[in-house]
Coordinates of C-alpha atoms in Angstrom, one line a residue:
M1 CA 81.4 87.5 85.7
K2 CA 80.9 85.4 82.6
I3 CA 81.3 86.9 79.2
I4 CA 79.8 85.2 76.1
K5 CA 80.9 86.5 72.7
L6 CA 78.9 85.9 69.6
N7 CA 79.7 86.7 66.0
A8 CA 76.1 87.5 65.2
I9 CA 72.7 87.3 66.9
D10 CA 69.3 88.8 66.4
S11 CA 69.2 90.3 69.9
T12 CA 71.5 90.0 72.9
N13 CA 68.6 90.5 75.2
S14 CA 66.4 87.9 73.6
F15 CA 69.4 85.4 73.8
L16 CA 70.1 86.2 77.4
K17 CA 66.5 86.1 78.4
E18 CA 66.1 82.7 76.8
M19 CA 69.4 81.5 78.4
A20 CA 68.2 82.6 81.9
T21 CA 64.9 80.8 81.3
N22 CA 66.5 77.6 80.4
T23 CA 69.5 77.5 82.7
S24 CA 70.8 79.0 86.0
A25 CA 72.4 82.2 84.7
E26 CA 75.2 83.6 86.8
N27 CA 74.8 87.2 88.1
F28 CA 76.6 89.6 85.8
T29 CA 76.6 87.2 82.9
I30 CA 77.3 89.2 79.8
V31 CA 76.4 88.4 76.2
V32 CA 78.3 90.5 73.6
A33 CA 77.5 90.5 69.8
E34 CA 79.8 91.8 67.1
S35 CA 76.8 91.9 64.8
Q36 CA 73.3 92.3 66.1
T37 CA 70.6 91.9 63.4
N38 CA 67.5 92.8 65.3
G39 CA 68.5 95.0 68.3
R40 CA 65.6 96.5 70.3
G41 CA 65.1 99.7 72.1
Q42 CA 62.2 101.0 74.2
Q43 CA 58.7 99.8 73.3
D44 CA 60.0 97.7 70.3
C45 CA 61.9 100.4 68.6
V46 CA 64.7 99.1 66.4
W47 CA 68.4 99.7 67.3
L48 CA 70.6 99.7 64.2
S49 CA 74.2 99.0 64.5
E50 CA 77.0 98.5 62.0
P51 CA 78.8 95.2 62.6
F52 CA 82.2 95.1 64.4
K53 CA 82.2 98.9 65.0
N54 CA 79.9 99.3 68.0
L55 CA 79.2 97.9 71.5
T56 CA 76.1 95.8 71.7
F57 CA 75.7 93.7 74.7
S58 CA 73.3 92.6 77.4
V59 CA 73.9 92.0 81.2
Y60 CA 72.0 89.6 83.5
L61 CA 71.3 91.0 86.9
S62 CA 69.8 88.9 89.6
F63 CA 68.2 90.3 92.8
R64 CA 67.2 88.9 96.2
K65 CA 64.8 91.3 97.7
F66 CA 64.4 94.1 95.2
Q67 CA 60.8 95.5 95.5
I68 CA 59.2 96.5 92.2
K69 CA 58.2 99.8 93.8
H70 CA 61.8 100.8 93.6
K71 CA 62.3 99.8 90.0
K72 CA 63.1 103.5 88.9
N73 CA 66.3 103.1 90.9
L74 CA 67.5 100.3 88.7
L75 CA 67.0 102.7 85.8
F76 CA 69.1 105.3 87.5
A77 CA 71.9 102.9 88.4
V78 CA 72.2 101.5 84.9
S79 CA 72.1 105.0 83.2
L80 CA 74.6 106.5 85.5
A81 CA 77.0 103.6 85.0
V82 CA 77.0 104.0 81.3
Y83 CA 77.2 107.7 81.6
E84 CA 80.2 107.6 83.9
A85 CA 82.0 105.0 81.8
I86 CA 81.6 107.1 78.6
K87 CA 82.7 110.2 80.6
E88 CA 85.8 108.4 81.9
E89 CA 86.9 107.0 78.5
T90 CA 86.2 110.2 76.4
E91 CA 85.8 113.2 78.6
L92 CA 82.8 114.2 76.4
S93 CA 80.2 116.6 77.6
I94 CA 77.2 114.2 77.8
S95 CA 73.7 114.0 79.5
I96 CA 71.1 111.4 80.2
K97 CA 67.8 111.9 78.3
W98 CA 64.9 110.5 80.2
P99 CA 64.5 107.6 80.8
N100 CA 67.9 106.2 79.8
D101 CA 69.4 107.5 76.5
I102 CA 72.8 109.0 76.5
L103 CA 73.2 112.2 74.5
S104 CA 76.0 114.4 73.4
G105 CA 74.4 117.8 72.8
N106 CA 71.1 116.6 71.2
K107 CA 72.7 113.6 69.4
K108 CA 72.0 110.2 70.7
I109 CA 75.1 107.9 71.2
C110 CA 73.7 105.2 73.5
G111 CA 70.4 103.5 74.0
I112 CA 69.5 101.2 77.0
L113 CA 66.7 98.7 77.4
I114 CA 65.9 97.1 80.8
E115 CA 63.6 94.1 80.9
N116 CA 62.5 93.0 84.4
S117 CA 61.3 89.6 85.5
I118 CA 58.6 90.2 88.1
Q119 CA 57.7 87.7 90.9
K120 CA 54.8 89.0 93.0
D121 CA 56.0 92.4 94.4
K122 CA 59.7 91.9 93.6
I123 CA 62.0 92.0 90.6
K124 CA 63.6 88.6 90.4
H125 CA 66.2 89.5 87.7
A126 CA 66.7 92.0 85.0
V127 CA 68.3 91.8 81.5
V128 CA 69.9 95.0 80.6
G129 CA 70.6 95.7 76.9
I130 CA 73.2 98.4 75.9
G131 CA 73.9 99.7 72.4
L132 CA 76.7 102.2 72.2
N133 CA 77.7 103.8 69.0
V134 CA 81.6 103.7 69.1
N135 CA 83.5 103.7 65.8
Q136 CA 80.7 103.9 63.4
T137 CA 80.8 107.0 61.2
E138 CA 78.0 106.7 58.8
F139 CA 74.3 106.4 59.7
S140 CA 71.0 106.4 57.9
K141 CA 69.6 109.8 56.9
I142 CA 66.5 108.6 58.8
T143 CA 68.4 108.7 62.0
S144 CA 69.9 112.1 61.8
N145 CA 69.9 112.7 65.6
V146 CA 72.5 110.1 66.3
S147 CA 76.3 110.1 66.6
S148 CA 79.2 108.0 67.8
L149 CA 82.2 108.4 70.0
K150 CA 84.5 108.5 66.9
L151 CA 82.5 111.2 65.2
L152 CA 82.6 113.3 68.4
T153 CA 86.2 112.8 69.2
R154 CA 87.9 111.6 66.0
Q155 CA 89.4 108.7 67.8
N156 CA 89.1 105.0 67.6
Y157 CA 88.1 103.1 70.7
D158 CA 88.8 99.5 71.9
L159 CA 85.4 97.8 72.4
D160 CA 86.7 95.5 75.1
V161 CA 88.1 98.3 77.1
L162 CA 84.9 100.2 76.9
L163 CA 83.0 97.0 77.9
K164 CA 85.1 96.5 81.1
T165 CA 84.8 100.1 82.1
I166 CA 80.9 100.1 81.8
V167 CA 80.7 96.7 83.7
S168 CA 83.0 98.2 86.4
K169 CA 80.9 101.2 86.8
L170 CA 77.7 99.0 86.6
K171 CA 79.0 96.9 89.6
I172 CA 79.4 100.0 91.7
R173 CA 76.0 101.4 91.0
I174 CA 74.3 98.0 91.5
D175 CA 76.0 97.8 94.9
Q176 CA 74.3 101.2 95.8
L177 CA 71.1 99.7 94.6
A178 CA 71.6 96.7 96.9
C179 CA 72.5 99.0 99.8
K180 CA 69.3 101.0 99.1
E181 CA 71.1 104.3 98.5
F182 CA 68.0 105.4 96.5
E183 CA 68.4 109.2 97.3
K184 CA 72.0 109.2 96.1
L185 CA 71.1 107.3 93.0
E186 CA 68.3 109.8 92.2
E187 CA 70.3 112.9 93.2
D188 CA 73.1 111.9 90.8
Y189 CA 70.7 111.0 88.0
L190 CA 69.0 114.4 88.1
K191 CA 72.2 116.2 88.2
V192 CA 73.0 115.0 84.6
L193 CA 69.4 114.8 83.3
Y194 CA 68.9 116.4 79.9
K195 CA 67.1 119.7 80.0
K196 CA 66.5 119.6 83.6
N197 CA 65.1 122.9 85.0
T198 CA 65.4 124.4 81.4
P199 CA 62.3 125.9 79.7
T200 CA 61.7 123.7 76.8
M201 CA 59.1 123.0 74.0
F202 CA 57.4 119.7 74.3
K203 CA 54.8 117.8 72.2
D204 CA 52.4 115.3 73.8
R205 CA 51.1 112.1 72.1
K206 CA 48.2 114.1 70.6
G207 CA 50.7 116.4 68.9
V208 CA 49.8 119.3 71.1
L209 CA 52.9 121.7 71.7
F210 CA 53.5 123.2 75.2
M211 CA 56.2 124.9 77.1
G212 CA 57.5 123.4 80.4
L213 CA 60.6 122.4 82.3
I214 CA 61.6 119.0 83.6
S215 CA 61.5 119.1 87.4
G216 CA 62.0 115.5 88.4
I217 CA 60.9 111.8 88.3
S218 CA 57.9 110.6 90.2
K219 CA 57.9 107.6 92.5
E220 CA 56.5 105.5 89.6
G221 CA 59.3 106.6 87.4
L222 CA 57.3 109.1 85.2
L223 CA 58.8 112.2 83.9
Q224 CA 57.6 115.4 85.8
I225 CA 57.3 118.6 83.8
E226 CA 56.3 121.9 85.4
L227 CA 54.0 123.8 83.1
E228 CA 53.7 127.5 82.6
D229 CA 50.9 127.7 85.3
E230 CA 53.3 126.0 87.7
T231 CA 51.4 122.8 87.9
I232 CA 53.3 119.5 87.5
K233 CA 52.2 117.0 84.9
E234 CA 53.5 113.5 84.7
F235 CA 54.3 111.5 81.5
G236 CA 55.2 107.9 80.7
I237 CA 57.5 106.7 77.9
K238 CA 56.3 107.8 74.5
E239 CA 53.7 110.1 76.0
V240 CA 55.9 113.2 75.4
S241 CA 58.7 114.3 73.3
F242 CA 61.1 117.2 72.8
V243 CA 60.4 119.6 69.8

């Protein structure tokens, strides 16, 4: 495991992707930024983080024969690793919001971005970006649905300790991925999925409100919601939101 620490960078994911393109990156190479000026979330959303107070890093994962049809299991593995690390270090009551945000109650404390490099029908490697709000206590009024470990527990946390715990959990879950323990990964993910089997109000991309409950994840990694007429409808990222 190789750890590269940077004082400031626009995006650890962009840095690591470029590094992997230009050099032979070692599996589990980690790039950590004390200050990230242009962090990215799902579908080009911006991840804002106060310098020196949070954990913003990316991990390079290489694969030998990981078929793209199983890519949702990589999402499960990464999300569970971060979830388990936070639970171990804080004992907070948390959940995973599909696809891979970590929530405490309805407050987001961690965002994850997975960018895959595809070769034919296989994922050659992935760059996993993780942004965890740790010791930051003030956030923009625009982002009222976010929180941090310190706000929730009133404790300061050692960023290096948190990083080591996350990477340790990630190695365990990636080993499960390599051993094709897909059913176990999905089972564990669904156990801690936010609003699973709970009647909830949703809004689709057209602004239409509807009641439903999250029932599972499709083979393609889409969110499955059971509607009031007991039919199952599937949604991709940004196609549905909680009200």
